């Protein structure tokens, strides 16, 4: 396949994403427009990991497709490129920020359903995404379809990671306390994403969070969980609460969440021939509290004992708690005003 790099459409911590046009005899199996995610070969470990993971996760409609890879030399530098399905609608985080307000609940529900389906697939294949957030959910077509992207931090179940990874605002208590980055941590991050879609605000209020350490303490060591948006229906509130169960063993799985009443209404089916349209209230009874669900009783276990928080926002190379804590005492206070300034640690 021949391709020509076009305009830059996105920047991440370790990559630049450009639009590209394809040509040549083999293009019948490729779209004319693709996204190319690139980074210097020397720091391409995350991109190569993304490629390997996407290889194992192909064929899921809720996960961005990968068409292959290539190395180029540009301005004297060796560049590693990953060819991805192009999402013409950009990312869901920008969509929420640009709208400046909460999304309508029917949209929240539709997007959440797709994300949960994607997570089900990821988890069923033995992976954890480790960086679920709205910036990593891409919009396709007319903006109605979403797919999960950015698998640079994804890992196999049980694989040990030495460093804290992910985006602090979306981190689960067990990730903060014990460095556990497994499927339940993705579900916590899903809850943060649903809060953000349905309130237009990040799950942890940025004005109250002055530094990473205080956020880590709130997530890891207190009983506090993010505030459930008042705007949500009772089903929506309950769905979010299921994601914010502190003990990962008690948190609902993606498979369980697929059957949650919040996701049970199919807006598309209903708008084409059914009784319920976007904006209408669902008539059926919603659960009044978490204990209304039979699954709740079967998964109870003791509350986790929280241990001290260890996290360095400024280095991915530190290992010991002592060194990590020294990193936390840095005088460099990040700018919390926009969520993209939260640091991804790889
Ligand atoms: N396939 C795509 N189609 C369209 N835009 C994309 C695509 N992939 C990524 N982007 C845009 O580029 C941005 C950065 O991409 P991505 O998050 O994958 O990079 P990253 O280097 O892994 O970033 P991060 O700092 O989140 O780890 C995305 O938020 C999105 O706006």
mmCIF file of C-alpha atoms and ligand atoms in Angstrom:
data_model
loop_
_atom_site.group_PDB
_atom_site.id
_atom_site.type_symbol
_atom_site.label_atom_id
_atom_site.label_comp_id
_atom_site.label_asym_id
_atom_site.label_seq_id
_atom_site.Cartn_x
_atom_site.Cartn_y
_atom_site.Cartn_z
ATOM 1 C CA UNK A 1 0.000 0.000 0.000
ATOM 2 C CA UNK A 2 1.247 3.493 -0.860
ATOM 3 C CA UNK A 3 0.237 6.348 1.377
ATOM 4 C CA UNK A 4 0.790 10.084 1.681
ATOM 5 C CA UNK A 5 0.807 11.821 5.042
ATOM 6 C CA UNK A 6 -1.645 14.708 5.328
ATOM 7 C CA UNK A 7 -2.572 17.144 8.087
ATOM 8 C CA UNK A 8 -2.018 16.433 11.770
ATOM 9 C CA UNK A 9 -5.278 15.513 13.490
ATOM 10 C CA UNK A 10 -4.163 14.659 17.000
ATOM 11 C CA UNK A 11 -1.330 14.675 19.480
ATOM 12 C CA UNK A 12 -0.744 12.269 22.336
ATOM 13 C CA UNK A 13 1.988 11.977 24.936
ATOM 14 C CA UNK A 14 4.148 9.848 22.697
ATOM 15 C CA UNK A 15 2.705 10.099 19.235
ATOM 16 C CA UNK A 16 1.355 12.333 16.528
ATOM 17 C CA UNK A 17 -1.696 11.300 14.544
ATOM 18 C CA UNK A 18 -2.050 12.403 10.921
ATOM 19 C CA UNK A 19 -4.582 11.911 8.209
ATOM 20 C CA UNK A 20 -3.261 10.006 5.189
ATOM 21 C CA UNK A 21 -4.504 9.070 1.746
ATOM 22 C CA UNK A 22 -3.818 5.624 0.358
ATOM 23 C CA UNK A 23 -3.190 4.537 -3.219
ATOM 24 C CA UNK A 24 -1.773 1.575 -5.128
ATOM 25 C CA UNK A 25 -2.974 -1.847 -6.183
ATOM 26 C CA UNK A 26 -3.602 -3.219 -2.715
ATOM 27 C CA UNK A 27 -5.889 -0.385 -1.628
ATOM 28 C CA UNK A 28 -9.072 -2.300 -2.380
ATOM 29 C CA UNK A 29 -8.867 -3.679 1.159
ATOM 30 C CA UNK A 30 -7.979 -0.284 2.659
ATOM 31 C CA UNK A 31 -10.080 2.850 2.907
ATOM 32 C CA UNK A 32 -8.928 5.884 0.906
ATOM 33 C CA UNK A 33 -8.480 7.864 4.120
ATOM 34 C CA UNK A 34 -6.682 6.431 7.113
ATOM 35 C CA UNK A 35 -5.157 7.768 10.327
ATOM 36 C CA UNK A 36 -1.424 7.257 10.821
ATOM 37 C CA UNK A 37 -0.166 7.243 14.392
ATOM 38 C CA UNK A 38 3.569 7.906 14.430
ATOM 39 C CA UNK A 39 6.473 8.202 16.796
ATOM 40 C CA UNK A 40 10.246 8.026 16.538
ATOM 41 C CA UNK A 41 11.420 4.422 16.304
ATOM 42 C CA UNK A 42 13.512 4.820 19.463
ATOM 43 C CA UNK A 43 10.436 5.576 21.580
ATOM 44 C CA UNK A 44 7.939 3.410 19.732
ATOM 45 C CA UNK A 45 7.440 0.721 22.400
ATOM 46 C CA UNK A 46 3.898 1.877 23.228
ATOM 47 C CA UNK A 47 2.930 2.023 19.554
ATOM 48 C CA UNK A 48 4.341 -1.439 18.936
ATOM 49 C CA UNK A 49 2.457 -2.724 21.959
ATOM 50 C CA UNK A 50 -0.689 -1.114 20.539
ATOM 51 C CA UNK A 51 -0.142 -2.912 17.255
ATOM 52 C CA UNK A 52 0.277 -6.305 18.952
ATOM 53 C CA UNK A 53 -2.823 -5.814 21.086
ATOM 54 C CA UNK A 54 -4.946 -4.591 18.160
ATOM 55 C CA UNK A 55 -3.822 -7.642 16.206
ATOM 56 C CA UNK A 56 -5.364 -9.835 18.909
ATOM 57 C CA UNK A 57 -8.495 -7.666 19.165
ATOM 58 C CA UNK A 58 -9.415 -7.322 15.502
ATOM 59 C CA UNK A 59 -12.975 -8.024 14.373
ATOM 60 C CA UNK A 60 -14.677 -6.175 17.207
ATOM 61 C CA UNK A 61 -16.861 -3.361 15.818
ATOM 62 C CA UNK A 62 -16.318 -1.308 18.977
ATOM 63 C CA UNK A 63 -12.521 -1.312 18.693
ATOM 64 C CA UNK A 64 -10.590 0.820 16.216
ATOM 65 C CA UNK A 65 -9.164 -1.244 13.334
ATOM 66 C CA UNK A 66 -5.479 -1.452 12.581
ATOM 67 C CA UNK A 67 -4.356 -1.967 8.964
ATOM 68 C CA UNK A 68 -0.680 -2.528 9.582
ATOM 69 C CA UNK A 69 2.576 -0.740 10.230
ATOM 70 C CA UNK A 70 5.527 0.744 8.370
ATOM 71 C CA UNK A 71 8.787 2.444 9.141
ATOM 72 C CA UNK A 72 9.745 5.600 7.266
ATOM 73 C CA UNK A 73 12.623 8.040 7.370
ATOM 74 C CA UNK A 74 11.393 11.618 7.703
ATOM 75 C CA UNK A 75 13.694 14.619 8.145
ATOM 76 C CA UNK A 76 16.527 12.223 8.888
ATOM 77 C CA UNK A 77 14.623 10.456 11.676
ATOM 78 C CA UNK A 78 13.380 6.871 11.597
ATOM 79 C CA UNK A 79 9.652 6.931 12.268
ATOM 80 C CA UNK A 80 7.377 4.060 13.276
ATOM 81 C CA UNK A 81 3.841 4.370 11.815
ATOM 82 C CA UNK A 82 0.674 2.536 12.693
ATOM 83 C CA UNK A 83 -2.182 2.588 10.158
ATOM 84 C CA UNK A 84 -5.592 2.973 11.788
ATOM 85 C CA UNK A 85 -9.175 3.371 10.767
ATOM 86 C CA UNK A 86 -9.854 7.126 10.494
ATOM 87 C CA UNK A 87 -12.407 8.529 12.920
ATOM 88 C CA UNK A 88 -13.847 11.574 11.156
ATOM 89 C CA UNK A 89 -15.638 12.764 14.306
ATOM 90 C CA UNK A 90 -12.505 13.071 16.464
ATOM 91 C CA UNK A 91 -12.598 11.963 20.074
ATOM 92 C CA UNK A 92 -15.467 11.927 22.535
ATOM 93 C CA UNK A 93 -13.570 14.011 25.103
ATOM 94 C CA UNK A 94 -13.319 16.922 22.677
ATOM 95 C CA UNK A 95 -16.953 16.472 21.740
ATOM 96 C CA UNK A 96 -18.037 16.881 25.391
ATOM 97 C CA UNK A 97 -15.619 19.788 26.000
ATOM 98 C CA UNK A 98 -16.672 21.608 22.841
ATOM 99 C CA UNK A 99 -20.361 21.220 23.587
ATOM 100 C CA UNK A 100 -19.642 22.813 26.995
ATOM 101 C CA UNK A 101 -22.433 20.834 28.598
ATOM 102 C CA UNK A 102 -23.702 17.381 29.400
ATOM 103 C CA UNK A 103 -24.689 15.085 26.543
ATOM 104 C CA UNK A 104 -28.350 14.020 26.357
ATOM 105 C CA UNK A 105 -28.866 10.821 28.314
ATOM 106 C CA UNK A 106 -29.892 8.846 25.245
ATOM 107 C CA UNK A 107 -26.484 9.616 23.746
ATOM 108 C CA UNK A 108 -24.673 8.811 26.958
ATOM 109 C CA UNK A 109 -26.475 5.480 27.022
ATOM 110 C CA UNK A 110 -25.703 4.687 23.393
ATOM 111 C CA UNK A 111 -22.025 5.591 23.681
ATOM 112 C CA UNK A 112 -21.717 3.750 26.989
ATOM 113 C CA UNK A 113 -23.258 0.630 25.478
ATOM 114 C CA UNK A 114 -20.653 0.601 22.716
ATOM 115 C CA UNK A 115 -17.800 1.216 25.150
ATOM 116 C CA UNK A 116 -19.018 -1.594 27.408
ATOM 117 C CA UNK A 117 -19.309 -3.961 24.435
ATOM 118 C CA UNK A 118 -15.748 -3.070 23.487
ATOM 119 C CA UNK A 119 -14.560 -3.628 27.051
ATOM 120 C CA UNK A 120 -16.331 -6.991 27.169
ATOM 121 C CA UNK A 121 -14.367 -8.050 24.120
ATOM 122 C CA UNK A 122 -11.065 -6.684 25.423
ATOM 123 C CA UNK A 123 -11.499 -8.403 28.788
ATOM 124 C CA UNK A 124 -12.731 -11.659 27.243
ATOM 125 C CA UNK A 125 -9.499 -11.797 25.229
ATOM 126 C CA UNK A 126 -7.500 -11.471 28.440
ATOM 127 C CA UNK A 127 -6.473 -7.822 28.163
ATOM 128 C CA UNK A 128 -6.981 -4.696 30.248
ATOM 129 C CA UNK A 129 -6.982 -1.384 28.358
ATOM 130 C CA UNK A 130 -5.457 0.620 31.255
ATOM 131 C CA UNK A 131 -6.285 4.066 29.832
ATOM 132 C CA UNK A 132 -10.040 4.236 29.345
ATOM 133 C CA UNK A 133 -11.128 7.880 29.050
ATOM 134 C CA UNK A 134 -13.223 9.923 26.638
ATOM 135 C CA UNK A 135 -10.136 11.111 24.703
ATOM 136 C CA UNK A 136 -9.550 7.466 23.824
ATOM 137 C CA UNK A 137 -13.032 6.901 22.456
ATOM 138 C CA UNK A 138 -13.316 7.917 18.802
ATOM 139 C CA UNK A 139 -16.400 9.050 16.888
ATOM 140 C CA UNK A 140 -17.189 7.564 13.501
ATOM 141 C CA UNK A 141 -19.612 8.339 10.692
ATOM 142 C CA UNK A 142 -22.086 11.022 11.648
ATOM 143 C CA UNK A 143 -20.857 10.858 15.246
ATOM 144 C CA UNK A 144 -23.284 8.169 16.299
ATOM 145 C CA UNK A 145 -20.783 5.302 16.434
ATOM 146 C CA UNK A 146 -17.900 5.125 18.849
ATOM 147 C CA UNK A 147 -14.896 2.833 19.122
ATOM 148 C CA UNK A 148 -12.239 2.386 21.772
ATOM 149 C CA UNK A 149 -8.731 3.434 20.716
ATOM 150 C CA UNK A 150 -5.220 3.970 22.103
ATOM 151 C CA UNK A 151 -4.041 0.569 23.265
ATOM 152 C CA UNK A 152 -0.492 1.758 23.968
ATOM 153 C CA UNK A 153 -0.836 0.979 27.686
ATOM 154 C CA UNK A 154 -2.928 -2.177 27.318
ATOM 155 C CA UNK A 155 -1.631 -5.272 29.044
ATOM 156 C CA UNK A 156 -2.418 -8.946 29.353
ATOM 157 C CA UNK A 157 -4.289 -10.205 32.409
ATOM 158 C CA UNK A 158 -1.849 -10.949 35.224
ATOM 159 C CA UNK A 159 1.112 -9.325 33.470
ATOM 160 C CA UNK A 160 3.071 -7.393 36.083
ATOM 161 C CA UNK A 161 3.766 -3.740 35.456
ATOM 162 C CA UNK A 162 6.405 -1.995 37.501
ATOM 163 C CA UNK A 163 5.094 1.509 37.049
ATOM 164 C CA UNK A 164 1.832 3.304 37.707
ATOM 165 C CA UNK A 165 0.129 3.752 34.348
ATOM 166 C CA UNK A 166 -2.903 5.533 33.039
ATOM 167 C CA UNK A 167 -4.439 8.941 33.579
ATOM 168 C CA UNK A 168 -4.770 9.957 37.258
ATOM 169 C CA UNK A 169 -8.301 11.355 36.968
ATOM 170 C CA UNK A 170 -9.540 7.945 35.852
ATOM 171 C CA UNK A 171 -7.478 5.749 38.151
ATOM 172 C CA UNK A 172 -9.108 3.105 40.290
ATOM 173 C CA UNK A 173 -8.339 2.716 44.021
ATOM 174 C CA UNK A 174 -6.550 -0.603 43.526
ATOM 175 C CA UNK A 175 -4.361 0.937 40.812
ATOM 176 C CA UNK A 176 -3.372 3.775 43.134
ATOM 177 C CA UNK A 177 -2.874 1.584 46.187
ATOM 178 C CA UNK A 178 -1.456 -1.634 44.812
ATOM 179 C CA UNK A 179 -0.519 -0.977 41.183
ATOM 180 C CA UNK A 180 -3.288 -3.372 40.098
ATOM 181 C CA UNK A 181 -4.218 -2.639 36.494
ATOM 182 C CA UNK A 182 -6.726 -5.288 35.525
ATOM 183 C CA UNK A 183 -10.199 -5.359 34.005
ATOM 184 C CA UNK A 184 -11.930 -3.840 37.103
ATOM 185 C CA UNK A 185 -9.728 -0.744 36.803
ATOM 186 C CA UNK A 186 -11.129 -0.231 33.282
ATOM 187 C CA UNK A 187 -14.641 -0.378 34.760
ATOM 188 C CA UNK A 188 -13.817 2.341 37.305
ATOM 189 C CA UNK A 189 -12.478 4.492 34.437
ATOM 190 C CA UNK A 190 -15.673 3.735 32.510
ATOM 191 C CA UNK A 191 -17.656 5.135 35.456
ATOM 192 C CA UNK A 192 -15.549 8.327 35.353
ATOM 193 C CA UNK A 193 -16.228 8.587 31.619
ATOM 194 C CA UNK A 194 -19.991 8.190 32.073
ATOM 195 C CA UNK A 195 -19.953 10.910 34.755
ATOM 196 C CA UNK A 196 -18.091 13.192 32.363
ATOM 197 C CA UNK A 197 -20.513 12.590 29.498
ATOM 198 C CA UNK A 198 -23.576 13.038 31.642
ATOM 199 C CA UNK A 199 -22.459 16.099 33.624
ATOM 200 C CA UNK A 200 -19.995 17.810 31.278
ATOM 201 C CA UNK A 201 -17.528 17.818 34.219
ATOM 202 C CA UNK A 202 -14.675 15.496 35.125
ATOM 203 C CA UNK A 203 -15.543 12.855 37.733
ATOM 204 C CA UNK A 204 -13.199 14.437 40.306
ATOM 205 C CA UNK A 205 -13.800 18.178 40.506
ATOM 206 C CA UNK A 206 -10.676 19.883 39.141
ATOM 207 C CA UNK A 207 -11.160 22.918 41.382
ATOM 208 C CA UNK A 208 -10.972 20.738 44.489
ATOM 209 C CA UNK A 209 -7.966 18.763 43.301
ATOM 210 C CA UNK A 210 -4.834 20.844 43.744
ATOM 211 C CA UNK A 211 -2.194 18.235 43.006
ATOM 212 C CA UNK A 212 -1.768 14.629 42.001
ATOM 213 C CA UNK A 213 -0.911 13.521 45.551
ATOM 214 C CA UNK A 214 -4.141 14.832 47.028
ATOM 215 C CA UNK A 215 -6.093 13.186 44.219
ATOM 216 C CA UNK A 216 -4.309 9.886 44.829
ATOM 217 C CA UNK A 217 -5.093 10.093 48.530
ATOM 218 C CA UNK A 218 -8.762 10.804 47.789
ATOM 219 C CA UNK A 219 -8.991 7.918 45.351
ATOM 220 C CA UNK A 220 -6.953 5.436 47.318
ATOM 221 C CA UNK A 221 -7.308 6.168 50.982
ATOM 222 C CA UNK A 222 -10.721 7.657 51.576
ATOM 223 C CA UNK A 223 -14.178 6.154 51.293
ATOM 224 C CA UNK A 224 -15.050 8.859 48.827
ATOM 225 C CA UNK A 225 -16.082 8.018 45.275
ATOM 226 C CA UNK A 226 -16.808 10.526 42.494
ATOM 227 C CA UNK A 227 -20.137 12.309 42.786
ATOM 228 C CA UNK A 228 -22.876 10.681 40.772
ATOM 229 C CA UNK A 229 -24.423 13.333 38.476
ATOM 230 C CA UNK A 230 -27.904 14.451 39.555
ATOM 231 C CA UNK A 231 -28.775 14.827 35.867
ATOM 232 C CA UNK A 232 -28.771 11.054 35.374
ATOM 233 C CA UNK A 233 -31.855 8.861 35.544
ATOM 234 C CA UNK A 234 -32.080 6.368 38.421
ATOM 235 C CA UNK A 235 -30.811 3.614 36.110
ATOM 236 C CA UNK A 236 -27.899 5.799 35.090
ATOM 237 C CA UNK A 237 -27.020 6.637 38.679
ATOM 238 C CA UNK A 238 -27.113 2.993 39.630
ATOM 239 C CA UNK A 239 -24.957 2.059 36.633
ATOM 240 C CA UNK A 240 -22.292 4.559 37.705
ATOM 241 C CA UNK A 241 -22.415 3.318 41.320
ATOM 242 C CA UNK A 242 -21.737 -0.205 40.062
ATOM 243 C CA UNK A 243 -18.556 1.111 38.428
ATOM 244 C CA UNK A 244 -17.460 2.963 41.575
ATOM 245 C CA UNK A 245 -17.460 0.010 43.962
ATOM 246 C CA UNK A 246 -14.161 0.452 45.800
ATOM 247 C CA UNK A 247 -13.282 -3.218 46.074
ATOM 248 C CA UNK A 248 -12.404 -4.447 42.551
ATOM 249 C CA UNK A 249 -13.655 -7.943 43.423
ATOM 250 C CA UNK A 250 -17.118 -6.491 44.054
ATOM 251 C CA UNK A 251 -17.186 -4.111 41.105
ATOM 252 C CA UNK A 252 -19.426 -5.141 38.249
ATOM 253 C CA UNK A 253 -17.763 -6.639 35.190
ATOM 254 C CA UNK A 254 -18.310 -5.379 31.656
ATOM 255 C CA UNK A 255 -20.398 -8.485 30.970
ATOM 256 C CA UNK A 256 -22.654 -7.748 33.955
ATOM 257 C CA UNK A 257 -22.967 -4.083 32.981
ATOM 258 C CA UNK A 258 -24.165 -5.028 29.501
ATOM 259 C CA UNK A 259 -27.304 -6.402 31.143
ATOM 260 C CA UNK A 260 -27.791 -3.383 33.405
ATOM 261 C CA UNK A 261 -31.149 -1.617 32.893
ATOM 262 C CA UNK A 262 -29.324 1.593 31.913
ATOM 263 C CA UNK A 263 -28.095 -0.117 28.767
ATOM 264 C CA UNK A 264 -31.133 -2.294 28.208
ATOM 265 C CA UNK A 265 -33.076 0.259 26.146
ATOM 266 C CA UNK A 266 -31.922 0.248 22.552
ATOM 267 C CA UNK A 267 -32.497 3.804 21.365
ATOM 268 C CA UNK A 268 -31.857 2.898 17.731
ATOM 269 C CA UNK A 269 -34.451 0.149 17.700
ATOM 270 C CA UNK A 270 -36.915 2.327 19.502
ATOM 271 C CA UNK A 271 -36.446 5.343 17.272
ATOM 272 C CA UNK A 272 -37.007 3.243 14.152
ATOM 273 C CA UNK A 273 -40.156 1.505 15.230
ATOM 274 C CA UNK A 274 -40.533 1.434 18.950
ATOM 275 C CA UNK A 275 -42.178 3.376 21.678
ATOM 276 C CA UNK A 276 -39.232 5.163 23.264
ATOM 277 C CA UNK A 277 -37.390 8.079 21.669
ATOM 278 C CA UNK A 278 -34.388 10.104 22.757
ATOM 279 C CA UNK A 279 -35.552 12.356 25.597
ATOM 280 C CA UNK A 280 -38.466 10.210 26.703
ATOM 281 C CA UNK A 281 -38.587 8.574 30.117
ATOM 282 C CA UNK A 282 -38.384 4.810 30.397
ATOM 283 C CA UNK A 283 -41.575 3.531 32.014
ATOM 284 C CA UNK A 284 -40.295 0.306 33.486
ATOM 285 C CA UNK A 285 -39.261 0.214 37.117
ATOM 286 C CA UNK A 286 -35.630 0.996 37.752
ATOM 287 C CA UNK A 287 -33.721 -0.463 40.669
ATOM 288 C CA UNK A 288 -34.053 1.732 43.768
ATOM 289 C CA UNK A 289 -30.660 0.892 45.199
ATOM 290 C CA UNK A 290 -27.662 -1.317 44.446
ATOM 291 C CA UNK A 291 -29.106 -4.196 46.456
ATOM 292 C CA UNK A 292 -32.022 -4.522 44.055
ATOM 293 C CA UNK A 293 -29.730 -6.448 41.730
ATOM 294 C CA UNK A 294 -29.447 -10.166 42.461
ATOM 295 C CA UNK A 295 -25.795 -10.211 41.351
ATOM 296 C CA UNK A 296 -24.925 -7.783 44.125
ATOM 297 C CA UNK A 297 -25.443 -10.340 46.879
ATOM 298 C CA UNK A 298 -23.356 -12.969 45.195
ATOM 299 C CA UNK A 299 -20.209 -10.875 44.869
ATOM 300 C CA UNK A 300 -19.810 -9.334 48.288
ATOM 301 C CA UNK A 301 -16.431 -9.599 49.932
ATOM 302 C CA UNK A 302 -14.509 -7.711 52.625
ATOM 303 C CA UNK A 303 -13.612 -4.086 52.085
ATOM 304 C CA UNK A 304 -10.065 -3.483 50.853
ATOM 305 C CA UNK A 305 -7.618 -2.074 53.361
ATOM 306 C CA UNK A 306 -6.039 0.962 51.763
ATOM 307 C CA UNK A 307 -2.272 1.288 51.779
ATOM 308 C CA UNK A 308 -0.166 4.424 51.270
ATOM 309 C CA UNK A 309 -0.307 6.009 47.847
ATOM 310 C CA UNK A 310 2.745 5.762 45.606
ATOM 311 C CA UNK A 311 2.680 7.712 42.374
ATOM 312 C CA UNK A 312 5.104 9.840 40.431
ATOM 313 C CA UNK A 313 3.558 12.114 37.839
ATOM 314 C CA UNK A 314 6.920 13.180 36.479
ATOM 315 C CA UNK A 315 8.812 10.016 35.691
ATOM 316 C CA UNK A 316 8.040 6.582 34.345
ATOM 317 C CA UNK A 317 11.394 5.202 35.402
ATOM 318 C CA UNK A 318 11.040 5.305 39.176
ATOM 319 C CA UNK A 319 10.379 2.038 40.939
ATOM 320 C CA UNK A 320 10.590 2.141 44.736
ATOM 321 C CA UNK A 321 7.922 3.812 46.892
ATOM 322 C CA UNK A 322 10.603 6.046 48.398
ATOM 323 C CA UNK A 323 11.663 7.365 45.010
ATOM 324 C CA UNK A 324 8.051 7.743 43.934
ATOM 325 C CA UNK A 325 7.165 9.771 47.010
ATOM 326 C CA UNK A 326 10.187 12.014 46.461
ATOM 327 C CA UNK A 327 8.755 12.618 42.995
ATOM 328 C CA UNK A 328 5.457 13.636 44.536
ATOM 329 C CA UNK A 329 7.088 16.269 46.674
ATOM 330 C CA UNK A 330 8.262 18.103 43.560
ATOM 331 C CA UNK A 331 7.525 21.797 43.456
ATOM 332 C CA UNK A 332 6.386 21.479 39.837
ATOM 333 C CA UNK A 333 2.651 21.863 40.167
ATOM 334 C CA UNK A 334 0.917 20.729 36.988
ATOM 335 C CA UNK A 335 -1.789 22.829 35.367
ATOM 336 C CA UNK A 336 -5.001 21.047 36.266
ATOM 337 C CA UNK A 337 -7.247 23.384 34.343
ATOM 338 C CA UNK A 338 -7.638 20.998 31.436
ATOM 339 C CA UNK A 339 -7.781 17.256 31.766
ATOM 340 C CA UNK A 340 -5.292 16.604 28.957
ATOM 341 C CA UNK A 341 -2.556 17.961 31.224
ATOM 342 C CA UNK A 342 -2.907 14.941 33.448
ATOM 343 C CA UNK A 343 0.148 12.892 32.821
ATOM 344 C CA UNK A 344 0.067 9.451 31.238
ATOM 345 C CA UNK A 345 2.815 7.384 32.721
ATOM 346 C CA UNK A 346 4.195 4.638 30.506
HETATM 347 N N1 LIG B 1 -7.844 6.661 14.290
HETATM 348 C C1 LIG B 1 -7.966 7.964 14.563
HETATM 349 N N2 LIG B 1 -8.775 8.752 13.808
HETATM 350 C C2 LIG B 1 -8.910 10.063 14.098
HETATM 351 N N3 LIG B 1 -8.287 10.689 15.123
HETATM 352 C C3 LIG B 1 -7.481 9.949 15.912
HETATM 353 C C4 LIG B 1 -7.267 8.558 15.666
HETATM 354 N N4 LIG B 1 -6.433 8.086 16.603
HETATM 355 C C5 LIG B 1 -6.127 9.128 17.392
HETATM 356 N N5 LIG B 1 -6.740 10.255 16.982
HETATM 357 C C6 LIG B 1 -6.670 11.591 17.609
HETATM 358 O O1 LIG B 1 -5.375 11.777 18.137
HETATM 359 C C7 LIG B 1 -5.442 11.927 19.564
HETATM 360 C C8 LIG B 1 -4.239 11.262 20.189
HETATM 361 O O2 LIG B 1 -4.280 9.883 19.894
HETATM 362 P P1 LIG B 1 -3.931 8.765 20.970
HETATM 363 O O3 LIG B 1 -4.676 9.026 22.233
HETATM 364 O O4 LIG B 1 -4.158 7.434 20.338
HETATM 365 O O5 LIG B 1 -2.382 9.058 21.149
HETATM 366 P P2 LIG B 1 -1.426 8.717 22.382
HETATM 367 O O6 LIG B 1 -0.043 9.177 22.026
HETATM 368 O O7 LIG B 1 -1.547 7.276 22.697
HETATM 369 O O8 LIG B 1 -2.067 9.642 23.482
HETATM 370 P P3 LIG B 1 -2.203 9.562 25.055
HETATM 371 O O9 LIG B 1 -1.458 10.749 25.545
HETATM 372 O O10 LIG B 1 -3.678 9.650 25.332
HETATM 373 O O11 LIG B 1 -1.633 8.248 25.473
HETATM 374 C C9 LIG B 1 -6.775 11.307 19.965
HETATM 375 O O12 LIG B 1 -7.298 11.838 21.158
HETATM 376 C C10 LIG B 1 -7.654 11.643 18.775
HETATM 377 O O13 LIG B 1 -8.158 12.953 18.876
#
